[in-house]
């Protein structure tokens, strides 16, 4: 499976180019999916706690919401950490899943 070019973004980390997309997963969870841009290798999924998709549903009572937005700079930090924890973006393999806890990745596999 590959990430569609439509609706996704590219980012370069080191000398490598990756494609990434953010999607709502469940209430209070966003999912970051990353794949090498040139090689259809192993997919990386990172669950991130955020209520950003509930903002307009809960408006104007939004002061207690976790309105975390995932920025490209954060994706650039997640990619090398995932590689350090076993993600092989240039090789075929089973989906590798993590949960972002603060600035640390916790394996869900």
mmCIF file of N, CA and C in Angstrom, residues 1-51:
data_model
loop_
_atom_site.group_PDB
_atom_site.id
_atom_site.type_symbol
_atom_site.label_atom_id
_atom_site.label_comp_id
_atom_site.label_asym_id
_atom_site.label_seq_id
_atom_site.Cartn_x
_atom_site.Cartn_y
_atom_site.Cartn_z
ATOM 1 N N UNK A 1 0.843 -1.175 0.000
ATOM 2 C CA UNK A 1 0.000 0.000 0.000
ATOM 3 C C UNK A 1 0.892 1.242 0.000
ATOM 4 N N UNK A 2 0.518 2.232 -0.769
ATOM 5 C CA UNK A 2 1.281 3.472 -0.804
ATOM 6 C C UNK A 2 0.379 4.643 -0.433
ATOM 7 N N UNK A 3 1.001 5.705 0.017
ATOM 8 C CA UNK A 3 0.273 6.922 0.352
ATOM 9 C C UNK A 3 0.015 7.679 -0.945
ATOM 10 N N UNK A 4 -1.207 8.095 -1.144
ATOM 11 C CA UNK A 4 -1.595 8.840 -2.342
ATOM 12 C C UNK A 4 -0.908 10.205 -2.363
ATOM 13 N N UNK A 5 -0.526 10.652 -3.534
ATOM 14 C CA UNK A 5 0.057 11.989 -3.656
ATOM 15 C C UNK A 5 -0.990 13.060 -3.388
ATOM 16 N N UNK A 6 -2.235 12.761 -3.726
ATOM 17 C CA UNK A 6 -3.310 13.717 -3.485
ATOM 18 C C UNK A 6 -3.619 13.768 -1.984
ATOM 19 N N UNK A 7 -3.522 14.940 -1.404
ATOM 20 C CA UNK A 7 -3.840 15.116 0.003
ATOM 21 C C UNK A 7 -2.689 14.850 0.958
ATOM 22 N N UNK A 8 -1.523 14.466 0.428
ATOM 23 C CA UNK A 8 -0.382 14.216 1.297
ATOM 24 C C UNK A 8 0.690 15.280 1.046
ATOM 25 N N UNK A 9 1.670 15.302 1.911
ATOM 26 C CA UNK A 9 2.752 16.272 1.813
ATOM 27 C C UNK A 9 4.077 15.537 1.752
ATOM 28 N N UNK A 10 5.100 16.224 1.242
ATOM 29 C CA UNK A 10 6.441 15.643 1.243
ATOM 30 C C UNK A 10 7.310 16.398 2.243
ATOM 31 N N UNK A 11 8.295 15.685 2.735
ATOM 32 C CA UNK A 11 9.262 16.272 3.661
ATOM 33 C C UNK A 11 10.603 15.586 3.415
ATOM 34 N N UNK A 12 11.673 16.355 3.505
ATOM 35 C CA UNK A 12 13.011 15.800 3.363
ATOM 36 C C UNK A 12 13.682 15.823 4.728
ATOM 37 N N UNK A 13 14.168 14.650 5.127
ATOM 38 C CA UNK A 13 14.891 14.509 6.391
ATOM 39 C C UNK A 13 16.233 13.889 6.038
ATOM 40 N N UNK A 14 17.298 14.629 6.316
ATOM 41 C CA UNK A 14 18.621 14.185 5.873
ATOM 42 C C UNK A 14 18.646 14.250 4.357
ATOM 43 N N UNK A 15 18.983 13.165 3.727
ATOM 44 C CA UNK A 15 19.012 13.096 2.263
ATOM 45 C C UNK A 15 17.817 12.342 1.693
ATOM 46 N N UNK A 16 16.870 11.964 2.543
ATOM 47 C CA UNK A 16 15.743 11.134 2.122
ATOM 48 C C UNK A 16 14.451 11.946 2.053
ATOM 49 N N UNK A 17 13.619 11.612 1.078
ATOM 50 C CA UNK A 17 12.328 12.268 0.909
ATOM 51 C C UNK A 17 11.219 11.304 1.335
ATOM 52 N N UNK A 18 10.262 11.828 2.091
ATOM 53 C CA UNK A 18 9.145 11.033 2.602
ATOM 54 C C UNK A 18 7.831 11.705 2.237
ATOM 55 N N UNK A 19 6.777 10.917 2.191
ATOM 56 C CA UNK A 19 5.421 11.419 1.982
ATOM 57 C C UNK A 19 4.651 11.135 3.263
ATOM 58 N N UNK A 20 3.855 12.144 3.717
ATOM 59 C CA UNK A 20 3.122 11.973 4.967
ATOM 60 C C UNK A 20 1.733 12.575 4.874
ATOM 61 N N UNK A 21 0.848 12.053 5.694
ATOM 62 C CA UNK A 21 -0.530 12.521 5.742
ATOM 63 C C UNK A 21 -1.049 12.373 7.169
ATOM 64 N N UNK A 22 -1.925 13.297 7.562
ATOM 65 C CA UNK A 22 -2.588 13.246 8.868
ATOM 66 C C UNK A 22 -4.064 12.952 8.625
ATOM 67 N N UNK A 23 -4.604 11.971 9.344
ATOM 68 C CA UNK A 23 -6.026 11.652 9.229
ATOM 69 C C UNK A 23 -6.617 11.464 10.618
ATOM 70 N N UNK A 24 -7.907 11.786 10.770
ATOM 71 C CA UNK A 24 -8.540 11.482 12.054
ATOM 72 C C UNK A 24 -8.709 9.977 12.168
ATOM 73 N N UNK A 25 -8.445 9.449 13.346
ATOM 74 C CA UNK A 25 -8.514 8.008 13.543
ATOM 75 C C UNK A 25 -9.712 7.635 14.412
ATOM 76 N N UNK A 26 -9.831 8.283 15.526
ATOM 77 C CA UNK A 26 -10.933 8.069 16.466
ATOM 78 C C UNK A 26 -11.097 9.380 17.223
ATOM 79 N N UNK A 27 -12.121 9.462 18.026
ATOM 80 C CA UNK A 27 -12.310 10.692 18.793
ATOM 81 C C UNK A 27 -11.075 10.941 19.658
ATOM 82 N N UNK A 28 -10.462 12.111 19.469
ATOM 83 C CA UNK A 28 -9.297 12.469 20.249
ATOM 84 C C UNK A 28 -7.982 11.915 19.740
ATOM 85 N N UNK A 29 -7.981 11.273 18.544
ATOM 86 C CA UNK A 29 -6.758 10.684 17.997
ATOM 87 C C UNK A 29 -6.588 11.081 16.528
ATOM 88 N N UNK A 30 -5.407 11.595 16.208
ATOM 89 C CA UNK A 30 -4.999 11.802 14.820
ATOM 90 C C UNK A 30 -3.975 10.730 14.489
ATOM 91 N N UNK A 31 -3.931 10.319 13.231
ATOM 92 C CA UNK A 31 -2.943 9.332 12.805
ATOM 93 C C UNK A 31 -2.040 9.944 11.749
ATOM 94 N N UNK A 32 -0.749 9.926 12.029
ATOM 95 C CA UNK A 32 0.272 10.333 11.078
ATOM 96 C C UNK A 32 0.737 9.071 10.362
ATOM 97 N N UNK A 33 0.671 9.086 9.028
ATOM 98 C CA UNK A 33 1.165 7.962 8.234
ATOM 99 C C UNK A 33 2.299 8.482 7.364
ATOM 100 N N UNK A 34 3.433 7.778 7.380
ATOM 101 C CA UNK A 34 4.632 8.209 6.651
ATOM 102 C C UNK A 34 5.146 7.038 5.825
ATOM 103 N N UNK A 35 5.640 7.363 4.630
ATOM 104 C CA UNK A 35 6.256 6.359 3.765
ATOM 105 C C UNK A 35 7.367 7.028 2.971
ATOM 106 N N UNK A 36 8.394 6.264 2.636
ATOM 107 C CA UNK A 36 9.468 6.799 1.800
ATOM 108 C C UNK A 36 8.848 7.254 0.484
ATOM 109 N N UNK A 37 9.277 8.390 -0.027
ATOM 110 C CA UNK A 37 8.665 8.969 -1.221
ATOM 111 C C UNK A 37 9.057 8.257 -2.505
ATOM 112 N N UNK A 38 10.231 7.644 -2.549
ATOM 113 C CA UNK A 38 10.712 7.023 -3.777
ATOM 114 C C UNK A 38 10.557 5.511 -3.790
ATOM 115 N N UNK A 39 10.566 4.902 -2.625
ATOM 116 C CA UNK A 39 10.490 3.446 -2.508
ATOM 117 C C UNK A 39 9.231 3.110 -1.725
ATOM 118 N N UNK A 40 8.406 2.237 -2.251
ATOM 119 C CA UNK A 40 7.178 1.852 -1.550
ATOM 120 C C UNK A 40 7.478 0.881 -0.422
ATOM 121 N N UNK A 41 8.233 1.339 0.557
ATOM 122 C CA UNK A 41 8.648 0.472 1.659
ATOM 123 C C UNK A 41 7.640 0.431 2.792
ATOM 124 N N UNK A 42 8.133 0.079 3.946
ATOM 125 C CA UNK A 42 7.327 -0.102 5.152
ATOM 126 C C UNK A 42 6.619 1.197 5.541
ATOM 127 N N UNK A 43 5.347 1.069 5.886
ATOM 128 C CA UNK A 43 4.576 2.213 6.358
ATOM 129 C C UNK A 43 4.797 2.431 7.850
ATOM 130 N N UNK A 44 4.784 3.698 8.240
ATOM 131 C CA UNK A 44 4.877 4.095 9.633
ATOM 132 C C UNK A 44 3.573 4.769 10.014
ATOM 133 N N UNK A 45 2.986 4.355 11.135
ATOM 134 C CA UNK A 45 1.782 5.011 11.650
ATOM 135 C C UNK A 45 2.057 5.448 13.074
ATOM 136 N N UNK A 46 1.681 6.702 13.363
ATOM 137 C CA UNK A 46 1.873 7.247 14.702
ATOM 138 C C UNK A 46 0.550 7.853 15.158
ATOM 139 N N UNK A 47 0.007 7.338 16.258
ATOM 140 C CA UNK A 47 -1.206 7.902 16.839
ATOM 141 C C UNK A 47 -0.827 9.073 17.732
ATOM 142 N N UNK A 48 -1.555 10.183 17.558
ATOM 143 C CA UNK A 48 -1.260 11.410 18.288
ATOM 144 C C UNK A 48 -2.546 11.905 18.928
ATOM 145 N N UNK A 49 -2.502 12.141 20.236
ATOM 146 C CA UNK A 49 -3.691 12.641 20.929
ATOM 147 C C UNK A 49 -3.950 14.088 20.547
ATOM 148 N N UNK A 50 -5.167 14.356 20.065
ATOM 149 C CA UNK A 50 -5.572 15.706 19.699
ATOM 150 C C UNK A 50 -7.090 15.748 19.541
ATOM 151 N N UNK A 51 -7.679 16.818 20.035
ATOM 152 C CA UNK A 51 -9.115 17.032 19.883
ATOM 153 C C UNK A 51 -9.413 18.044 18.786
#
